[in-house]
Amino acid sequence: MKIFLIGFMGCGKSTLGRKLATKLGYDLIDLDHQIEKNTGLAVGDYFSTHGEEAFRKLESETLQAFNYPKNCVIATGGGTPCFFDNIDWMNANGTTIYIEMPPTALAKRLESGIAKRPLLRNLTPEGVLEFIESKLAEREPFYTKAALVMSGISLTADDIRAEILARN
């Protein structure tokens, strides 16, 4: 089974993905790490050098061309489901889980790592919250196409595992 974790940056996709993969005995694929491995550039550097359009194209190609193990958890980028046909492709090729969080919680989680986030690095703390609210409104229609929507505030890998097992 392939499990795609989707949601806004800072919602916990990579952290929960690592824990969930361990609990299930699955491989973990971090899409951003795969892009970095393929290009030799950090995602932020690729984004800054080549622009968002080139990054989104590369991200989609990486997502859809990767040779996934039979059983794996895939931590996607925050924008991955929102471009090209990525959300439909993920739904057709695995189980998608949207880790939903309110904008204020996301802003709090992202405070310390703003410099590493290309879309946030030049914003004030107030600007970060406004950006999150705006982007979340744009992305929500894609995120909610996920097979499962789970609140991320106190979400654990055990919660996700239990929900997946209950459905299969």
PDB file of C-alpha atoms in Angstrom:
ATOM      1  CA  MET A   1       0.000   0.000   0.000  1.00  0.00           C
ATOM      2  CA  LYS A   2       1.184   3.496  -0.844  1.00  0.00           C
ATOM      3  CA  ILE A   3       0.200   6.224   1.617  1.00  0.00           C
ATOM      4  CA  PHE A   4       0.572   9.841   0.479  1.00  0.00           C
ATOM      5  CA  LEU A   5       0.645  12.445   3.256  1.00  0.00           C
ATOM      6  CA  ILE A   6      -0.488  15.862   2.068  1.00  0.00           C
ATOM      7  CA  GLY A   7      -1.049  19.213   3.760  1.00  0.00           C
ATOM      8  CA  PHE A   8       0.386  22.669   4.220  1.00  0.00           C
ATOM      9  CA  MET A   9       4.060  23.175   5.055  1.00  0.00           C
ATOM     10  CA  GLY A  10       4.650  22.669   8.752  1.00  0.00           C
ATOM     11  CA  CYS A  11       1.692  20.329   9.341  1.00  0.00           C
ATOM     12  CA  GLY A  12       3.989  17.402  10.147  1.00  0.00           C
ATOM     13  CA  LYS A  13       4.075  15.344   6.951  1.00  0.00           C
ATOM     14  CA  SER A  14       7.764  14.425   7.234  1.00  0.00           C
ATOM     15  CA  THR A  15       7.727  13.786  10.991  1.00  0.00           C
ATOM     16  CA  LEU A  16       4.481  11.800  10.966  1.00  0.00           C
ATOM     17  CA  GLY A  17       5.578  10.038   7.788  1.00  0.00           C
ATOM     18  CA  ARG A  18       8.773   8.807   9.423  1.00  0.00           C
ATOM     19  CA  LYS A  19       6.898   7.552  12.493  1.00  0.00           C
ATOM     20  CA  LEU A  20       4.081   5.984  10.469  1.00  0.00           C
ATOM     21  CA  ALA A  21       6.501   4.191   8.149  1.00  0.00           C
ATOM     22  CA  THR A  22       8.322   2.752  11.169  1.00  0.00           C
ATOM     23  CA  LYS A  23       5.081   1.572  12.807  1.00  0.00           C
ATOM     24  CA  LEU A  24       3.870  -0.085   9.598  1.00  0.00           C
ATOM     25  CA  GLY A  25       7.274  -1.484   8.628  1.00  0.00           C
ATOM     26  CA  TYR A  26       7.056   0.509   5.364  1.00  0.00           C
ATOM     27  CA  ASP A  27       9.683   2.501   3.512  1.00  0.00           C
ATOM     28  CA  LEU A  28       9.552   6.287   3.805  1.00  0.00           C
ATOM     29  CA  ILE A  29       9.880   8.399   0.680  1.00  0.00           C
ATOM     30  CA  ASP A  30      10.264  12.136   1.279  1.00  0.00           C
ATOM     31  CA  LEU A  31       9.512  13.827  -2.036  1.00  0.00           C
ATOM     32  CA  ASP A  32      11.611  16.911  -1.219  1.00  0.00           C
ATOM     33  CA  HIS A  33      14.603  14.720  -0.298  1.00  0.00           C
ATOM     34  CA  GLN A  34      14.182  12.786  -3.546  1.00  0.00           C
ATOM     35  CA  ILE A  35      14.210  16.054  -5.526  1.00  0.00           C
ATOM     36  CA  GLU A  36      17.346  17.158  -3.652  1.00  0.00           C
ATOM     37  CA  LYS A  37      19.007  13.816  -4.398  1.00  0.00           C
ATOM     38  CA  ASN A  38      18.110  14.046  -8.096  1.00  0.00           C
ATOM     39  CA  THR A  39      19.183  17.679  -8.578  1.00  0.00           C
ATOM     40  CA  GLY A  40      22.011  18.026  -6.071  1.00  0.00           C
ATOM     41  CA  LEU A  41      20.312  21.196  -4.788  1.00  0.00           C
ATOM     42  CA  ALA A  42      18.312  21.900  -1.650  1.00  0.00           C
ATOM     43  CA  VAL A  43      14.656  22.465  -2.542  1.00  0.00           C
ATOM     44  CA  GLY A  44      14.887  26.108  -1.428  1.00  0.00           C
ATOM     45  CA  ASP A  45      17.936  26.684  -3.626  1.00  0.00           C
ATOM     46  CA  TYR A  46      16.312  25.024  -6.654  1.00  0.00           C
ATOM     47  CA  PHE A  47      13.172  27.087  -6.070  1.00  0.00           C
ATOM     48  CA  SER A  48      15.174  30.333  -5.775  1.00  0.00           C
ATOM     49  CA  THR A  49      17.378  29.601  -8.792  1.00  0.00           C
ATOM     50  CA  HIS A  50      14.822  28.180 -11.220  1.00  0.00           C
ATOM     51  CA  GLY A  51      11.522  29.647  -9.967  1.00  0.00           C
ATOM     52  CA  GLU A  52       8.285  28.118  -8.764  1.00  0.00           C
ATOM     53  CA  GLU A  53       7.020  27.017 -12.184  1.00  0.00           C
ATOM     54  CA  ALA A  54      10.154  24.956 -12.922  1.00  0.00           C
ATOM     55  CA  PHE A  55      10.106  23.519  -9.400  1.00  0.00           C
ATOM     56  CA  ARG A  56       6.440  22.457  -9.638  1.00  0.00           C
ATOM     57  CA  LYS A  57       7.102  20.741 -12.975  1.00  0.00           C
ATOM     58  CA  LEU A  58      10.091  18.871 -11.532  1.00  0.00           C
ATOM     59  CA  GLU A  59       8.104  18.001  -8.407  1.00  0.00           C
ATOM     60  CA  SER A  60       5.269  16.531 -10.487  1.00  0.00           C
ATOM     61  CA  GLU A  61       7.676  14.566 -12.684  1.00  0.00           C
ATOM     62  CA  THR A  62       9.468  13.215  -9.610  1.00  0.00           C
ATOM     63  CA  LEU A  63       6.184  12.263  -7.932  1.00  0.00           C
ATOM     64  CA  GLN A  64       4.785  10.430 -10.932  1.00  0.00           C
ATOM     65  CA  ALA A  65       7.968   8.812 -12.299  1.00  0.00           C
ATOM     66  CA  PHE A  66       9.430   7.512  -9.016  1.00  0.00           C
ATOM     67  CA  ASN A  67       9.711   3.725  -8.703  1.00  0.00           C
ATOM     68  CA  TYR A  68       7.885   3.296  -5.393  1.00  0.00           C
ATOM     69  CA  PRO A  69       8.296   0.213  -3.227  1.00  0.00           C
ATOM     70  CA  LYS A  70       5.097  -1.836  -2.856  1.00  0.00           C
ATOM     71  CA  ASN A  71       4.531  -0.582   0.694  1.00  0.00           C
ATOM     72  CA  CYS A  72       5.604   2.957   1.496  1.00  0.00           C
ATOM     73  CA  VAL A  73       4.655   6.252   3.085  1.00  0.00           C
ATOM     74  CA  ILE A  74       5.289   9.299   0.902  1.00  0.00           C
ATOM     75  CA  ALA A  75       5.701  12.723   2.535  1.00  0.00           C
ATOM     76  CA  THR A  76       4.858  15.235  -0.200  1.00  0.00           C
ATOM     77  CA  GLY A  77       5.598  18.941  -0.441  1.00  0.00           C
ATOM     78  CA  GLY A  78       2.901  21.354   0.710  1.00  0.00           C
ATOM     79  CA  GLY A  79       2.047  22.395  -2.840  1.00  0.00           C
ATOM     80  CA  THR A  80       2.405  18.982  -4.483  1.00  0.00           C
ATOM     81  CA  PRO A  81      -1.328  18.132  -4.657  1.00  0.00           C
ATOM     82  CA  CYS A  82      -2.220  21.539  -6.081  1.00  0.00           C
ATOM     83  CA  PHE A  83      -0.415  21.416  -9.415  1.00  0.00           C
ATOM     84  CA  PHE A  84      -0.979  19.523 -12.647  1.00  0.00           C
ATOM     85  CA  ASP A  85      -2.987  16.349 -11.958  1.00  0.00           C
ATOM     86  CA  ASN A  86      -0.974  15.384  -8.880  1.00  0.00           C
ATOM     87  CA  ILE A  87      -3.864  14.919  -6.425  1.00  0.00           C
ATOM     88  CA  ASP A  88      -5.783  12.770  -8.898  1.00  0.00           C
ATOM     89  CA  TRP A  89      -2.636  10.752  -9.640  1.00  0.00           C
ATOM     90  CA  MET A  90      -1.987  10.192  -5.915  1.00  0.00           C
ATOM     91  CA  ASN A  91      -5.616   9.158  -5.327  1.00  0.00           C
ATOM     92  CA  ALA A  92      -5.404   6.685  -8.219  1.00  0.00           C
ATOM     93  CA  ASN A  93      -2.098   5.220  -7.011  1.00  0.00           C
ATOM     94  CA  GLY A  94      -2.494   5.053  -3.241  1.00  0.00           C
ATOM     95  CA  THR A  95      -4.286   6.349  -0.170  1.00  0.00           C
ATOM     96  CA  THR A  96      -4.079  10.101   0.394  1.00  0.00           C
ATOM     97  CA  ILE A  97      -4.257  11.599   3.872  1.00  0.00           C
ATOM     98  CA  TYR A  98      -4.678  15.337   4.393  1.00  0.00           C
ATOM     99  CA  ILE A  99      -3.166  16.516   7.675  1.00  0.00           C
ATOM    100  CA  GLU A 100      -5.379  19.513   8.404  1.00  0.00           C
ATOM    101  CA  MET A 101      -4.280  22.337  10.713  1.00  0.00           C
ATOM    102  CA  PRO A 102      -5.511  25.884  11.382  1.00  0.00           C
ATOM    103  CA  PRO A 103      -3.384  28.773  10.062  1.00  0.00           C
ATOM    104  CA  THR A 104      -2.362  30.019  13.523  1.00  0.00           C
ATOM    105  CA  ALA A 105      -0.990  26.583  14.481  1.00  0.00           C
ATOM    106  CA  LEU A 106       0.904  26.359  11.187  1.00  0.00           C
ATOM    107  CA  ALA A 107       2.385  29.849  11.682  1.00  0.00           C
ATOM    108  CA  LYS A 108       3.547  28.907  15.185  1.00  0.00           C
ATOM    109  CA  ARG A 109       5.196  25.714  13.913  1.00  0.00           C
ATOM    110  CA  LEU A 110       6.916  27.548  11.066  1.00  0.00           C
ATOM    111  CA  GLU A 111       8.307  30.430  13.181  1.00  0.00           C
ATOM    112  CA  SER A 112      11.766  28.985  13.705  1.00  0.00           C
ATOM    113  CA  GLY A 113      12.311  27.692  10.169  1.00  0.00           C
ATOM    114  CA  ILE A 114      11.202  30.622   8.015  1.00  0.00           C
ATOM    115  CA  ALA A 115      14.667  31.092   6.492  1.00  0.00           C
ATOM    116  CA  LYS A 116      14.524  27.556   5.031  1.00  0.00           C
ATOM    117  CA  ARG A 117      11.123  28.087   3.392  1.00  0.00           C
ATOM    118  CA  PRO A 118      11.402  29.841   0.003  1.00  0.00           C
ATOM    119  CA  LEU A 119       7.810  31.065   0.047  1.00  0.00           C
ATOM    120  CA  LEU A 120       8.161  32.567   3.536  1.00  0.00           C
ATOM    121  CA  ARG A 121      11.714  33.810   3.848  1.00  0.00           C
ATOM    122  CA  ASN A 122      11.035  37.498   3.145  1.00  0.00           C
ATOM    123  CA  LEU A 123       7.882  37.843   5.257  1.00  0.00           C
ATOM    124  CA  THR A 124       7.296  39.329   8.712  1.00  0.00           C
ATOM    125  CA  PRO A 125       5.554  37.116  11.317  1.00  0.00           C
ATOM    126  CA  GLU A 126       2.261  38.884  10.508  1.00  0.00           C
ATOM    127  CA  GLY A 127       2.954  38.413   6.811  1.00  0.00           C
ATOM    128  CA  VAL A 128       3.536  34.697   7.378  1.00  0.00           C
ATOM    129  CA  LEU A 129       0.083  34.273   8.931  1.00  0.00           C
ATOM    130  CA  GLU A 130      -1.552  36.258   6.106  1.00  0.00           C
ATOM    131  CA  PHE A 131       0.335  34.183   3.530  1.00  0.00           C
ATOM    132  CA  ILE A 132      -0.737  30.919   5.187  1.00  0.00           C
ATOM    133  CA  GLU A 133      -4.387  32.003   5.322  1.00  0.00           C
ATOM    134  CA  SER A 134      -4.335  33.023   1.663  1.00  0.00           C
ATOM    135  CA  LYS A 135      -2.475  29.945   0.367  1.00  0.00           C
ATOM    136  CA  LEU A 136      -4.544  27.585   2.492  1.00  0.00           C
ATOM    137  CA  ALA A 137      -7.726  29.030   0.976  1.00  0.00           C
ATOM    138  CA  GLU A 138      -6.285  28.349  -2.511  1.00  0.00           C
ATOM    139  CA  ARG A 139      -5.063  24.853  -1.668  1.00  0.00           C
ATOM    140  CA  GLU A 140      -7.951  23.576   0.439  1.00  0.00           C
ATOM    141  CA  PRO A 141      -9.996  22.400  -2.602  1.00  0.00           C
ATOM    142  CA  PHE A 142      -7.074  20.148  -3.580  1.00  0.00           C
ATOM    143  CA  TYR A 143      -6.255  18.979  -0.057  1.00  0.00           C
ATOM    144  CA  THR A 144      -9.856  17.981   0.645  1.00  0.00           C
ATOM    145  CA  LYS A 145      -9.833  15.588  -2.317  1.00  0.00           C
ATOM    146  CA  ALA A 146      -7.795  13.275  -0.064  1.00  0.00           C
ATOM    147  CA  ALA A 147      -9.277   9.908   0.878  1.00  0.00           C
ATOM    148  CA  LEU A 148      -8.846  10.805   4.570  1.00  0.00           C
ATOM    149  CA  VAL A 149      -8.847  14.193   6.285  1.00  0.00           C
ATOM    150  CA  MET A 150      -7.335  14.131   9.775  1.00  0.00           C
ATOM    151  CA  SER A 151      -6.831  16.985  12.237  1.00  0.00           C
ATOM    152  CA  GLY A 152      -3.108  17.500  12.716  1.00  0.00           C
ATOM    153  CA  ILE A 153      -3.030  19.363  16.034  1.00  0.00           C
ATOM    154  CA  SER A 154      -2.531  16.274  18.206  1.00  0.00           C
ATOM    155  CA  LEU A 155      -2.367  13.667  15.444  1.00  0.00           C
ATOM    156  CA  THR A 156      -0.055  10.711  16.012  1.00  0.00           C
ATOM    157  CA  ALA A 157       1.252   7.968  13.768  1.00  0.00           C
ATOM    158  CA  ASP A 158      -0.856   5.530  15.820  1.00  0.00           C
ATOM    159  CA  ASP A 159      -3.997   7.552  14.976  1.00  0.00           C
ATOM    160  CA  ILE A 160      -3.226   7.382  11.254  1.00  0.00           C
ATOM    161  CA  ARG A 161      -2.333   3.680  11.430  1.00  0.00           C
ATOM    162  CA  ALA A 162      -5.605   2.875  13.241  1.00  0.00           C
ATOM    163  CA  GLU A 163      -7.649   4.803  10.667  1.00  0.00           C
ATOM    164  CA  ILE A 164      -5.917   3.066   7.747  1.00  0.00           C
ATOM    165  CA  LEU A 165      -6.376  -0.380   9.301  1.00  0.00           C
ATOM    166  CA  ALA A 166     -10.052   0.360  10.029  1.00  0.00           C
ATOM    167  CA  ARG A 167     -10.627   1.181   6.352  1.00  0.00           C
ATOM    168  CA  ASN A 168      -8.760  -1.810   4.872  1.00  0.00           C
TER     169      ASN A 168
END
